[in-house]
Coordinates of C-alpha atoms in Angstrom, one line a residue:
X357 CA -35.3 -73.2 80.6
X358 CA -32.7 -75.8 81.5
X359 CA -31.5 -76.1 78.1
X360 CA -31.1 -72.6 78.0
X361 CA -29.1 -72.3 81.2
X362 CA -27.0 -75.5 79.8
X363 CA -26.0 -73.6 76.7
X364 CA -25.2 -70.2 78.5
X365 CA -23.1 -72.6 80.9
X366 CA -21.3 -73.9 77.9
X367 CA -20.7 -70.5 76.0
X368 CA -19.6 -69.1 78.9
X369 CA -16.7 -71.9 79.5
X370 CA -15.8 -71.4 75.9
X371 CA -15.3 -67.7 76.7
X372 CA -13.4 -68.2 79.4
X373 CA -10.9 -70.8 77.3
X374 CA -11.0 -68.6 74.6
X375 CA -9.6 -65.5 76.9
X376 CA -7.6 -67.8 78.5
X377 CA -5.6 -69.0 75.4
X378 CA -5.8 -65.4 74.0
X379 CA -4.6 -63.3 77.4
X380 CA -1.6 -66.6 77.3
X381 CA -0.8 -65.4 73.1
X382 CA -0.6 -61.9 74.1
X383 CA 1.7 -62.6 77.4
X384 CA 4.0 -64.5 75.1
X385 CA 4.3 -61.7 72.3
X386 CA 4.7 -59.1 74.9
X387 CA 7.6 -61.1 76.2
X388 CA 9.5 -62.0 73.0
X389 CA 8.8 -59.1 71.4
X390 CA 10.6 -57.0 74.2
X391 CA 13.5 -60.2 73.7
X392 CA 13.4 -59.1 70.0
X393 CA 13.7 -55.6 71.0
X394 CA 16.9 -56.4 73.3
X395 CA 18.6 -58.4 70.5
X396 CA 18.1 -55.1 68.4
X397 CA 19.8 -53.0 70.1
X398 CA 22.7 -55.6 70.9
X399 CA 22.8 -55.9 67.2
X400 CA 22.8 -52.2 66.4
X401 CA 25.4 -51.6 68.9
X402 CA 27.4 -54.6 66.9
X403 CA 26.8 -52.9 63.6
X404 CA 28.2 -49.2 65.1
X405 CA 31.1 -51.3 66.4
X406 CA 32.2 -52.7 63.6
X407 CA 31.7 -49.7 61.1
X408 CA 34.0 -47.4 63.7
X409 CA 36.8 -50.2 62.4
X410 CA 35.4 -50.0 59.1
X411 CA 35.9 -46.4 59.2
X412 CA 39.1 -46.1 61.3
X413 CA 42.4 -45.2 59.4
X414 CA 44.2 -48.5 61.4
X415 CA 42.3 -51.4 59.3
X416 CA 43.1 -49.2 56.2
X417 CA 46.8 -49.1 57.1
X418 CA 47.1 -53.1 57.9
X419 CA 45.3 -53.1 54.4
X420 CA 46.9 -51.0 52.6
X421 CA 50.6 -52.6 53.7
X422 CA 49.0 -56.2 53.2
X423 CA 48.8 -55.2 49.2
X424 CA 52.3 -53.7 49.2
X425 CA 53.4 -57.0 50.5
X426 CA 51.7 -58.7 48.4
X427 CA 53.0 -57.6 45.0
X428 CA 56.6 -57.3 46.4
X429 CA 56.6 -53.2 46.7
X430 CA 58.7 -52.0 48.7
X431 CA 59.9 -48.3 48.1
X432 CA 57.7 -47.2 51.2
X433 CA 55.0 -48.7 53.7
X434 CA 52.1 -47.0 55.4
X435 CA 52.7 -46.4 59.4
X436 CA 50.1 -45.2 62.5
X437 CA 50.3 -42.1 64.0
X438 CA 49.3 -41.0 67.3
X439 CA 46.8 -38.8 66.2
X440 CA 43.6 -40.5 65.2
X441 CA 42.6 -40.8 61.8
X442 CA 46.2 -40.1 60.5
X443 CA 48.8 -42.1 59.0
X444 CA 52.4 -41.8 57.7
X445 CA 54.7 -43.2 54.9
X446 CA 58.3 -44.7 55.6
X447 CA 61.1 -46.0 53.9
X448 CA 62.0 -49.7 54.1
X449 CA 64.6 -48.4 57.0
X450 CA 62.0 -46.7 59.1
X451 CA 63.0 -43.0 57.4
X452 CA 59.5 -40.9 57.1
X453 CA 59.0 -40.1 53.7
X454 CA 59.0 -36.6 54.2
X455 CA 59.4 -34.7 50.8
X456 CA 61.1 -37.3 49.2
X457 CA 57.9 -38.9 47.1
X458 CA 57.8 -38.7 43.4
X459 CA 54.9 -37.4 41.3
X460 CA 54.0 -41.6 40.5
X461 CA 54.4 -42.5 44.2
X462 CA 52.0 -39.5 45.4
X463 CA 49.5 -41.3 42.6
X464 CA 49.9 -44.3 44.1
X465 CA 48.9 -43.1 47.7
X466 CA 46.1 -41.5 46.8
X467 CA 44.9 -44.7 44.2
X468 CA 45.8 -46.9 47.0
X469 CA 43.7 -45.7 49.7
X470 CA 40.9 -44.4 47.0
X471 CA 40.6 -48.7 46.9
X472 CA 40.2 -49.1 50.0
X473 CA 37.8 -46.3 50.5
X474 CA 36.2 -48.3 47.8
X475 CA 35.3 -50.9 50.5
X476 CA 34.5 -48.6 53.5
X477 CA 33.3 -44.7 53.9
X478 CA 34.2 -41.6 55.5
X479 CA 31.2 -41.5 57.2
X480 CA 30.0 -44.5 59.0
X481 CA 26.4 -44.2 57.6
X482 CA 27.2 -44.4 53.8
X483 CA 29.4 -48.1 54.3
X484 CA 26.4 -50.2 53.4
X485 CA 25.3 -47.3 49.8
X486 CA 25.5 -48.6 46.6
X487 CA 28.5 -47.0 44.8
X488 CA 28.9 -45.0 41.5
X489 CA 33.0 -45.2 40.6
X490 CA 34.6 -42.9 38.4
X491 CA 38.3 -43.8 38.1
X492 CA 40.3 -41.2 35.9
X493 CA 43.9 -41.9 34.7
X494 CA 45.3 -43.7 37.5
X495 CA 48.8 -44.7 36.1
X496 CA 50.1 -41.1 34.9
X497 CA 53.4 -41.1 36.1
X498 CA 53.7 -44.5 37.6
X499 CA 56.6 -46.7 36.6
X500 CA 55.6 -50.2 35.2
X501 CA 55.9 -51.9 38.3
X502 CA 53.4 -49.8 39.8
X503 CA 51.4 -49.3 36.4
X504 CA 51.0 -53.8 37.3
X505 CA 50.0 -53.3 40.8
X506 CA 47.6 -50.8 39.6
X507 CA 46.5 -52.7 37.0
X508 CA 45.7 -56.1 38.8
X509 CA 43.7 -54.4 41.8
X510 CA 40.9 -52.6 39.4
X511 CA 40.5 -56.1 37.9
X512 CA 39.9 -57.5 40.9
X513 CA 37.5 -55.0 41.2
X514 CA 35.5 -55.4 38.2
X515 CA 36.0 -59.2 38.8
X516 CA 33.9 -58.4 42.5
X517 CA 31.4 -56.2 40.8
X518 CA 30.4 -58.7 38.4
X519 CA 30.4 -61.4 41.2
X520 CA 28.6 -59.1 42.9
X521 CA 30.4 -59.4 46.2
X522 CA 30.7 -55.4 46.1
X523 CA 28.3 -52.5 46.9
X524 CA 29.6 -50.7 43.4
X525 CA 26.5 -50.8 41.0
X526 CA 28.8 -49.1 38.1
X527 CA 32.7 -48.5 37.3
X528 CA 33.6 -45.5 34.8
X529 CA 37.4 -46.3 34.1
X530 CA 39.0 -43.1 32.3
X531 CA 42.6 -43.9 30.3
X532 CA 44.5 -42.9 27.1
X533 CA 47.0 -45.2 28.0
X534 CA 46.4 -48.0 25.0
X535 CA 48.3 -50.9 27.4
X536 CA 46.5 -50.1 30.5
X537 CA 43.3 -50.5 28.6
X538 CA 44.3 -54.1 27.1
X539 CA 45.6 -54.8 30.8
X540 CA 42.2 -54.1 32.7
X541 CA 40.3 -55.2 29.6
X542 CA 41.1 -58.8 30.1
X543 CA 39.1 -61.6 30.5
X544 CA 39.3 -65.2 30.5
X545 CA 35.4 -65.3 29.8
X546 CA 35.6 -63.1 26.9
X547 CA 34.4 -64.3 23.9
X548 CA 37.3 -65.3 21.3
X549 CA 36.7 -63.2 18.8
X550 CA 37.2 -60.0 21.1
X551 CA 33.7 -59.2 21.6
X552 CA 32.7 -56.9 24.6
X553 CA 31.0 -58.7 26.8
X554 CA 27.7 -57.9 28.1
X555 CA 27.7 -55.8 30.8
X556 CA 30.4 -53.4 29.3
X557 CA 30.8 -50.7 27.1
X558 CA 33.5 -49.1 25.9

């Protein structure tokens, strides 16, 4: 009988340890899962932060006027406006543009802020998607400063895609324009006999 009580004694103190050290686990998930839970949100709220830049027509401006300056282009820059989400083009004086943009400077707009679309979205949800590009003609009526500009910024492009520091998964690139084709087609890695390389086709 006393070995019997001594046993239940020493179950019973094993129990209790046992609940002790499980009732201490579950304390200490509870608490750093509701830590985890904070740092989620703060993170989340980050995340929504930073796509409204992403999304917001002032980091595409500074952008888009950063490249211009870049490459030495200086027939117009792009210029906030107070209404949100807009943005204006001016002369090197300050001048708006007004009517005064030729068919290949219209082309450049839109290819220009079609690139940096490329790294952003309309829509704050679709930042992060993998992207299908389809680029048609994009020097018809560009002078050959412009046609270089162009030129140089979809190889730097494909040079991101196949570094894979961009979300683009595939790049259709659409010309008849024989030059523009050797341009973009360049690459120091190609093999020397003029082989594509791998991950093209054309």
């Amino acid at each position: 009988m006393g070995f019997y009580l001594e046993r239940e004694s020493a179950n019973h103190e094993k129990y209790v340890r046992i609940d002790y050290r499980t009732g201490r686990a579950i304390d200490n998930l509870i608490v750093t899962l509701a830590q985890k839970k904070n740092e989620r949100v703060a993170l989340e709220s980050e995340i929504h932060r930073l796509e409204a830049q992403i999304t917001s027509v002032i980091p595409s401006v500074n952008e888009m006027n950063r490249l211009l300056r870049a490459y030495h282009f200086t027939n117009f820059k792009f210029a906030h406006t107070q209404s949100q989400g807009n943005y204006r083009l001016i002369r090197s004086n300050g001048e708006d543009v007004n009517q005064t943009l030729s068919e290949g400077e219209k082309t450049f707009v839109t290819f220009l802020y079609f690139m940096h679309l490329l790294n952003g979205s309309n829509n704050s949800d679709l930042i992060t998607e993998n992207k299908v590009v389809v680029i048609d003609d994009p020097i018809s009526s560009l002078d050959s400063n412009v046609l270089f500009i162009v030129s140089n910024l979809i190889s730097k492009l494909i040079e991101d895609i196949r570094n894979e520091e961009s979300n683009i998964i595939q790049l259709f690139l659409l010309t008849h324009n024989v030059y523009f084709h050797k341009e973009i087609t360049f690459s120091k890695n190609r093999p020397k006999n003029g082989a594509r390389m791998a991950d093209e086709t054309f």
